[in-house]
Amino acid sequence: MDFLSLKETEIADKLKDGKIKVCVIGIGRIGLPTALVFAQAGAKVIGADISEEVVENINKGITYIDETGIEEILKDSISSGNFIASTDVPSAINEADAIIICVPTPVDNNKNPNYSDLMAVCRDLVKGLKKGSLVIVESTIAPGIVEEIIAPFIEEKTNLVLGKDLGIVSCPERADPGKIFECLKTIPRIVGGINENSSNIAAALYKAAMGVKVVKVSNPRTANAVKLTENIFRDVNIALINELAILFEKIGINIIETIDAATTKWNFIPHYPGPGVGGPCLPANPYYLIQVANRVGYIPYLVRLAREINDRMPDNIVNLIFEALNGIGKPIKGSKIVVLGISYKSGVKDVQYAPAERIINALKKYDTEIACYDPLFENEIVFGMLTELSVEDAIQNADALVFCTAHAEFKQLNLENLSKCVRQPAVIVDTRNIFDSNEVTNAGFAYRGLGVPIS
Ligand code: SAJ
């Protein structure tokens, strides 16, 4: 079947009839849910991954990925014969009509994008690609990587004529951790192809498989720019609110009251202050664009400054902890500080670039006792520490409770009961504005909140 010559209606029919083969390379946080949604839609899917352990576990129906219902969907997809995992990437590519690339593209310690996994996939692509197939790059990359690196590499190493024998598109993933399946089936997808037919085929495939609207843009670089614009927009707005939180606290203004009131204006999109910006996306994505900008001799000041402001937030929280302890007459030296919430965001079990790690590492420089608890990481070794089994266990004889993640569980805590476990006087440092300061003080704690003036 020459997949690239199919019409839109044919793609939907052949997908349902199990006549379309899809290879998803990189069956991790994004790749596995993506593979399973295609399998549920009728595609014959091979999940290709270099990790033998991942492939072995997944073929047994076991995954570490923390998305609701994923194991059941995985088991159904395997038993239906629509999904299997394999470490033989070139063979999986050779069998497929559509090859979807979902490998990580992290930034290294020098903030340079690391495309090594993507380039390893390209080396497998040129071993396995067959005429009439379509390559779909979902990994988040800088604008231009497809047109200037991937496409020329494939053209050089194979006798495939791009646009005729082989289609290539960028279709950046837009699935939010903790709600990936919901996002895959609701959020419109952005597709940019090396030619119109590549875009049309990819659009038809995603529309049929995921039931979502597909927005076609001019080319792969534009599709990549859309994804980066979304996340850089978010990073910059968080940096703005973080900066205002610090300033407003000093001039007696409550940042949350201000945001809530500003949200009554139609063109104000609320963002909230926090102890820093963590996760696999926002801390990394801006650097793809910064690298491209530097290459063309343009300095993206605002993009860079937002990253600096957000990366400085953990240090600002450590200062707030110092002030909070001094406010109850306790030096940081010899105090017990408990970090409550280590995940980078609420409801997600993930500590990638988590602000809590940088706060804990900074506190370790002082002669303090540190404990941590997170409802998603009970009794696990994280950041070189054994996490506690409960809030009560963690806060015994504590001087300061530092809330770094706004997990729903924390909003239900009985603060009066907790105030009996700590070493009074004790203080709550609320970096996520989880609590009302009056409720905290009425419960027997002192209170300091990010962006909340000292009452
Ligand atoms: N954060 C703030 N203040 C805010 C929003 C977020 O401090 O107002 C912090 C979070 O606590 C976290 C970091 O920023 O530490 C990133 O938060 P995020 O909500 O952006 O979560 P991510 O990193 O999982 O971002 C992903 C992105 N999705 C994709 O890249 C496909 C992002 O575009 C989504 O908006 C986000 O998920 C989401 O809403 O779940």
XYZ file of C-alpha atoms and ligand atoms in Angstrom:
495
model
C 0.000 0.000 0.000
C 1.449 3.395 -0.927
C 0.326 5.183 2.203
C 1.252 8.583 0.789
C -1.166 8.199 -2.136
C -4.229 7.534 0.036
C -7.109 10.000 0.182
C -8.397 11.320 3.536
C -11.515 9.114 3.493
C -9.422 6.075 2.585
C -7.141 6.649 5.580
C -10.075 6.685 8.010
C -11.485 3.472 6.504
C -8.151 1.629 6.358
C -7.358 2.676 9.941
C -10.613 1.175 11.177
C -9.973 -1.978 9.130
C -6.551 -2.496 10.679
C -4.815 -1.848 7.375
C -2.556 0.991 8.625
C 0.673 0.149 10.434
C 2.171 2.678 12.820
C 5.553 2.609 14.528
C 5.980 4.841 17.571
C 9.649 5.300 18.450
C 10.169 6.093 22.130
C 7.357 4.559 24.199
C 7.692 6.773 27.252
C 5.486 9.417 28.834
C 4.186 10.677 25.468
C 5.006 7.803 23.096
C 3.185 5.019 24.897
C -0.153 6.878 25.309
C 0.142 8.009 21.684
C 0.770 4.415 20.518
C -2.199 3.176 22.549
C -4.601 5.779 21.151
C -3.598 4.740 17.625
C -4.053 1.055 18.579
C -7.494 1.792 20.037
C -8.399 3.483 16.723
C -7.558 0.285 14.817
C -3.952 0.825 13.736
C -1.475 -2.043 14.000
C 1.118 -0.413 16.229
C 4.683 -1.364 17.099
C 6.120 0.561 20.010
C 9.876 0.686 19.355
C 12.298 1.489 22.139
C 16.004 0.942 22.812
C 15.312 -0.111 26.411
C 14.950 -3.890 26.690
C 13.504 -3.452 30.194
C 10.836 -1.021 28.993
C 9.906 -3.281 26.044
C 9.805 -6.406 28.226
C 7.633 -4.761 30.888
C 5.302 -3.162 28.366
C 4.755 -6.459 26.551
C 3.744 -7.851 29.951
C 1.280 -4.980 30.349
C 3.453 -3.193 32.915
C 4.335 0.494 32.716
C 5.768 3.068 35.164
C 3.853 5.841 33.423
C 1.473 7.508 35.886
C -1.563 8.209 33.668
C -5.038 7.098 34.744
C -6.138 3.843 33.091
C -2.970 3.326 31.067
C -2.313 -0.258 32.200
C -5.839 -1.369 31.283
C -5.612 0.305 27.855
C -2.182 -1.265 27.381
C -3.438 -4.774 28.219
C -6.493 -4.355 25.926
C -4.293 -3.153 23.062
C -1.924 -6.094 23.458
C -4.725 -8.666 23.689
C -6.476 -7.163 20.645
C -3.282 -7.717 18.669
C -3.102 -3.999 17.825
C -0.022 -3.237 19.908
C 3.327 -4.808 20.609
C 6.634 -3.372 21.773
C 9.999 -4.157 20.220
C 13.649 -3.182 20.528
C 14.216 -3.826 16.811
C 13.716 -0.238 15.708
C 14.764 -0.564 12.030
C 12.423 -3.539 11.469
C 9.558 -1.718 13.174
C 10.209 1.272 10.909
C 10.306 -0.968 7.832
C 6.911 -2.470 8.611
C 5.217 0.870 9.217
C 3.277 3.247 6.999
C 3.630 6.042 9.583
C 6.622 6.419 11.914
C 5.980 8.677 14.921
C 9.076 9.894 16.782
C 8.542 10.604 20.497
C 12.066 10.492 21.920
C 13.251 12.960 24.584
C 15.060 16.144 23.585
C 16.397 17.438 26.931
C 18.839 20.284 27.480
C 22.230 19.526 29.023
C 23.781 21.239 32.054
C 25.056 24.012 29.795
C 21.470 24.613 28.609
C 22.273 23.251 25.156
C 19.581 21.095 23.510
C 20.626 17.453 23.383
C 19.342 15.880 20.165
C 21.396 12.683 20.484
C 18.353 10.422 20.920
C 16.730 12.019 17.865
C 19.870 11.526 15.772
C 20.045 7.878 16.884
C 16.491 7.490 15.576
C 17.537 9.061 12.272
C 20.256 6.430 11.933
C 17.594 3.761 12.402
C 15.264 5.546 9.982
C 17.721 5.321 7.112
C 18.109 1.591 7.793
C 14.400 0.841 7.755
C 12.410 3.470 5.830
C 10.428 2.176 2.908
C 8.962 4.036 -0.058
C 5.541 5.547 0.568
C 5.908 6.016 4.315
C 5.459 9.108 6.457
C 7.785 10.295 9.238
C 6.082 12.320 11.993
C 8.325 14.145 14.472
C 6.397 14.700 17.737
C 9.477 15.408 19.855
C 9.844 19.069 20.791
C 12.682 20.540 18.710
C 13.917 23.879 17.461
C 12.442 25.296 14.249
C 14.606 24.108 11.351
C 15.799 20.779 12.773
C 13.543 18.846 10.356
C 14.383 20.911 7.279
C 18.091 21.403 7.978
C 19.119 18.198 9.793
C 16.655 15.302 9.577
C 15.429 15.630 5.965
C 18.901 16.166 4.439
C 20.272 13.238 6.482
C 17.575 10.889 5.167
C 17.983 12.183 1.602
C 21.757 11.671 1.783
C 21.599 8.143 3.228
C 18.702 6.720 1.195
C 17.537 6.886 -2.409
C 14.131 8.096 -1.286
C 12.902 11.308 -2.906
C 11.514 13.531 -0.148
C 7.951 14.656 -0.772
C 7.434 11.885 -3.364
C 8.720 8.598 -1.883
C 8.733 9.846 1.700
C 6.656 12.324 3.670
C 7.964 14.190 6.702
C 6.012 16.392 9.113
C 6.427 17.952 12.509
C 3.431 17.376 14.758
C 4.645 18.532 18.189
C 3.137 16.755 21.188
C 0.719 18.913 23.175
C -0.242 16.402 25.882
C -0.057 17.648 29.464
C 1.340 15.257 32.073
C -1.363 13.880 34.349
C -4.020 14.161 31.644
C -2.266 12.834 28.547
C -5.075 10.633 27.174
C -7.608 13.448 27.620
C -5.275 15.877 25.830
C -4.554 13.490 22.967
C -8.276 13.177 22.263
C -9.262 16.820 22.725
C -6.445 19.284 21.999
C -6.094 20.274 18.308
C -2.855 19.129 16.694
C -0.498 21.339 14.703
C 0.941 19.747 11.557
C 3.632 21.204 9.315
C 4.956 19.096 6.433
C 7.839 19.319 3.966
C 5.124 19.395 1.315
C 1.354 19.699 1.162
C 0.722 15.993 0.712
C 2.760 15.139 3.830
C 0.642 17.584 5.825
C -2.621 16.295 4.358
C -1.829 12.646 5.050
C -0.671 13.389 8.610
C -3.734 15.552 9.264
C -6.065 12.809 8.027
C -4.284 10.221 10.165
C -4.477 12.231 13.405
C -8.061 13.304 12.731
C -9.078 9.658 12.195
C -7.071 8.211 15.070
C -7.579 10.863 17.734
C -10.773 12.582 16.633
C -9.181 15.995 17.009
C -9.076 19.102 14.857
C -5.812 19.395 12.973
C -4.340 22.786 12.115
C -2.044 22.657 9.093
C 0.766 25.221 9.000
C 3.234 26.063 6.245
C 6.121 23.798 7.177
C 7.781 21.809 9.982
C 9.636 24.823 11.377
C 6.356 26.689 11.866
C 4.818 23.720 13.691
C 7.849 23.599 15.991
C 7.594 27.373 16.516
C 3.953 27.006 17.594
C 4.866 24.510 20.311
C 7.775 26.613 21.575
C 5.676 29.782 21.498
C 3.034 28.135 23.694
C 5.516 27.078 26.343
C 7.745 30.151 26.234
C 4.610 32.298 26.562
C 3.821 30.330 29.713
C 7.378 30.548 31.102
C 7.511 34.329 30.530
C 4.141 34.893 32.170
C 5.113 32.793 35.172
C 8.323 34.819 35.462
C 6.305 38.043 35.412
C 4.035 36.867 38.194
C 6.989 35.565 40.219
C 8.673 38.954 39.943
C 5.484 40.801 40.925
C 4.947 38.400 43.852
C 8.317 39.319 45.323
C 7.814 43.044 44.738
C 4.214 43.204 45.968
C 5.062 41.364 49.193
C 7.569 44.126 49.954
C 5.006 46.880 49.397
C 2.164 45.264 51.345
C 0.143 43.854 48.430
C -1.193 40.293 48.239
C -0.316 38.796 44.819
C -3.200 36.303 44.824
C -5.788 38.978 45.581
C -4.246 41.020 42.780
C -4.303 38.136 40.251
C -7.872 37.198 41.137
C -9.023 40.783 40.629
C -7.025 41.168 37.393
C -8.630 37.993 36.033
C -11.919 39.888 35.787
C -10.377 41.610 32.714
C -10.955 39.537 29.565
C -7.400 39.776 28.275
C -5.606 38.862 31.497
C -4.547 35.184 31.566
C -3.826 34.232 35.196
C -0.539 32.613 36.104
C 0.559 31.961 39.672
C 3.780 32.436 41.637
C 5.693 29.376 42.741
C 9.040 28.146 44.067
C 10.346 27.772 40.520
C 9.435 26.212 37.170
C 10.042 22.493 36.909
C 9.165 19.638 34.610
C 10.429 18.341 31.257
C 8.932 21.137 29.169
C 9.143 24.728 30.342
C 12.678 24.696 31.777
C 13.994 23.173 28.533
C 11.894 24.447 25.642
C 13.135 28.093 25.625
C 16.712 26.934 25.088
C 15.869 25.383 21.726
C 14.875 28.817 20.491
C 17.715 30.629 22.290
C 20.211 28.380 20.493
C 18.642 29.144 17.099
C 18.497 32.862 17.894
C 22.154 32.941 18.886
C 23.007 31.209 15.627
C 21.381 34.012 13.609
C 22.927 36.699 15.803
C 19.774 37.730 17.643
C 19.620 37.866 21.457
C 16.152 36.931 22.809
C 16.497 38.995 25.989
C 12.996 38.444 27.380
C 13.047 34.670 26.790
C 16.403 34.398 28.548
C 15.481 36.747 31.389
C 12.295 34.815 32.133
C 14.358 31.659 32.532
C 16.743 33.514 34.889
C 13.869 34.862 37.004
C 12.205 31.451 37.285
C 15.511 29.714 37.986
C 16.163 32.199 40.799
C 12.908 31.352 42.590
C 14.297 28.426 44.648
C 16.903 30.803 46.126
C 14.152 33.326 46.880
C 12.257 30.582 48.741
C 15.357 29.703 50.796
C 15.559 33.397 51.790
C 11.869 33.283 52.685
C 12.539 30.241 54.905
C 15.363 32.147 56.623
C 13.033 35.112 57.222
C 10.199 32.863 58.390
C 12.370 31.094 60.976
C 13.894 34.366 62.151
C 10.342 35.698 62.424
C 9.650 33.085 65.116
C 13.001 33.696 66.764
C 14.734 30.589 65.390
C 17.974 30.530 63.400
C 18.142 28.176 60.420
C 21.081 26.453 62.131
C 19.744 23.520 64.137
C 16.177 23.886 62.866
C 14.176 21.015 61.399
C 12.714 21.978 58.038
C 10.162 19.733 56.345
C 9.549 20.049 52.591
C 5.976 19.034 51.797
C 5.537 18.256 48.094
C 8.546 17.401 45.909
C 6.809 16.786 42.547
C 7.340 19.626 40.085
C 3.594 20.201 39.900
C 0.483 19.024 41.705
C -1.064 15.664 40.864
C 1.942 14.495 38.818
C 4.572 12.058 40.064
C 7.630 13.649 38.489
C 10.625 15.458 40.008
C 12.308 16.512 36.763
C 13.872 19.883 37.454
C 11.666 20.105 40.556
C 12.149 23.343 42.547
C 12.025 21.257 45.747
C 15.300 19.568 44.812
C 17.094 22.894 44.480
C 15.586 24.168 47.732
C 16.622 21.010 49.606
C 20.145 21.121 48.161
C 20.489 24.773 49.204
C 19.252 24.003 52.740
C 21.747 21.131 53.049
C 24.526 23.739 53.133
C 23.314 24.809 56.577
C 23.337 22.800 59.767
C 19.651 21.905 59.510
C 17.642 18.701 59.766
C 15.632 18.192 56.576
C 12.746 15.812 55.964
C 10.360 15.566 53.032
C 6.962 14.092 52.262
C 4.988 13.836 49.028
C 1.801 11.747 48.691
C 3.093 10.473 45.339
C 6.538 9.515 46.663
C 5.966 7.747 50.000
C 8.935 5.867 51.493
C 11.095 6.286 48.371
C 14.676 7.499 47.975
C 14.429 10.875 46.197
C 17.171 13.543 46.065
C 19.269 11.187 48.206
C 16.658 11.221 50.977
C 14.094 8.679 52.171
C 10.683 10.329 51.850
C 8.384 9.999 54.854
C 5.289 7.827 55.010
C 2.928 10.576 56.174
C 2.742 14.285 56.894
C 2.485 13.505 60.606
C 5.648 11.363 60.531
C 7.522 14.033 58.594
C 6.658 17.032 60.767
C 7.465 15.588 64.217
C 9.389 18.323 66.129
C 9.644 20.453 62.984
C 10.326 24.177 63.133
C 9.252 24.997 59.570
C 6.876 23.313 57.090
C 7.652 24.365 53.519
C 4.894 23.525 51.021
C 6.463 23.297 47.549
C 3.726 21.485 45.606
C 0.007 22.223 45.760
C -1.135 18.596 45.972
C -4.877 18.325 46.625
C -4.156 16.303 49.808
C -2.441 19.288 51.397
C -5.554 21.435 51.059
C -7.411 18.958 53.299
C -4.851 18.924 56.126
C -6.079 19.549 59.668
C -3.594 22.240 60.620
C -4.708 22.351 64.250
C -3.791 18.684 64.680
C -0.501 19.230 62.879
C 0.356 22.164 65.155
C 0.509 19.682 68.045
C 3.231 17.598 66.288
C 5.738 20.376 65.619
C 8.253 22.144 67.862
C 6.383 25.353 68.697
C 6.705 28.071 67.745
C 6.648 26.758 64.163
C 6.014 28.380 60.815
C 4.352 27.342 57.555
C 6.109 28.629 54.417
C 3.505 28.457 51.663
C 5.218 28.754 48.253
C 2.033 27.803 46.379
C -0.549 29.888 48.229
C -2.371 26.733 49.261
C -3.574 28.149 52.588
C -5.363 31.209 53.926
C -2.947 32.956 56.279
C -5.620 33.543 58.946
C -6.561 29.844 58.984
C -2.889 28.976 59.481
C -2.339 31.407 62.329
C -5.636 30.413 63.978
C -4.430 26.799 63.836
C -1.332 27.687 65.835
C 1.348 28.299 63.212
C 3.119 31.421 62.048
C 2.602 31.988 58.308
C 4.738 33.236 55.438
C 3.427 32.995 51.893
C 5.132 33.799 48.570
C 3.696 37.146 47.517
C 1.794 37.571 50.815
C 2.779 40.559 52.972
C 3.662 39.848 56.611
C 0.529 40.580 58.597
N 3.917 26.884 37.230
C 3.932 28.033 37.996
N 2.927 28.951 37.835
C 1.932 28.747 36.921
C 1.951 27.566 36.145
C 2.944 26.645 36.317
O 4.812 28.245 38.828
O 1.040 29.599 36.816
C 5.013 25.916 37.385
C 4.518 24.533 37.766
O 4.384 24.426 39.156
C 5.629 23.648 37.222
C 6.098 24.395 35.989
O 5.651 25.754 36.138
O 6.690 23.541 38.135
C 5.533 23.835 34.699
O 4.158 23.770 34.902
P 3.162 23.399 33.690
O 1.759 23.477 34.220
O 3.494 24.183 32.505
O 3.425 21.842 33.501
P 4.271 21.036 32.447
O 5.700 21.308 32.537
O 3.812 19.653 32.595
O 3.794 21.658 31.045
C 2.983 20.926 30.184
C 3.007 21.734 28.914
N 2.424 20.908 27.914
C 3.172 20.589 26.845
O 4.302 21.011 26.691
C 2.538 19.685 25.857
C 2.251 23.039 29.085
O 2.098 23.654 27.801
C 0.879 22.820 29.674
O 0.253 24.079 29.905
C 1.026 22.065 30.991
O 1.658 20.798 30.718
C -0.343 21.795 31.606
O -1.171 22.752 31.587
O -0.519 20.698 32.146
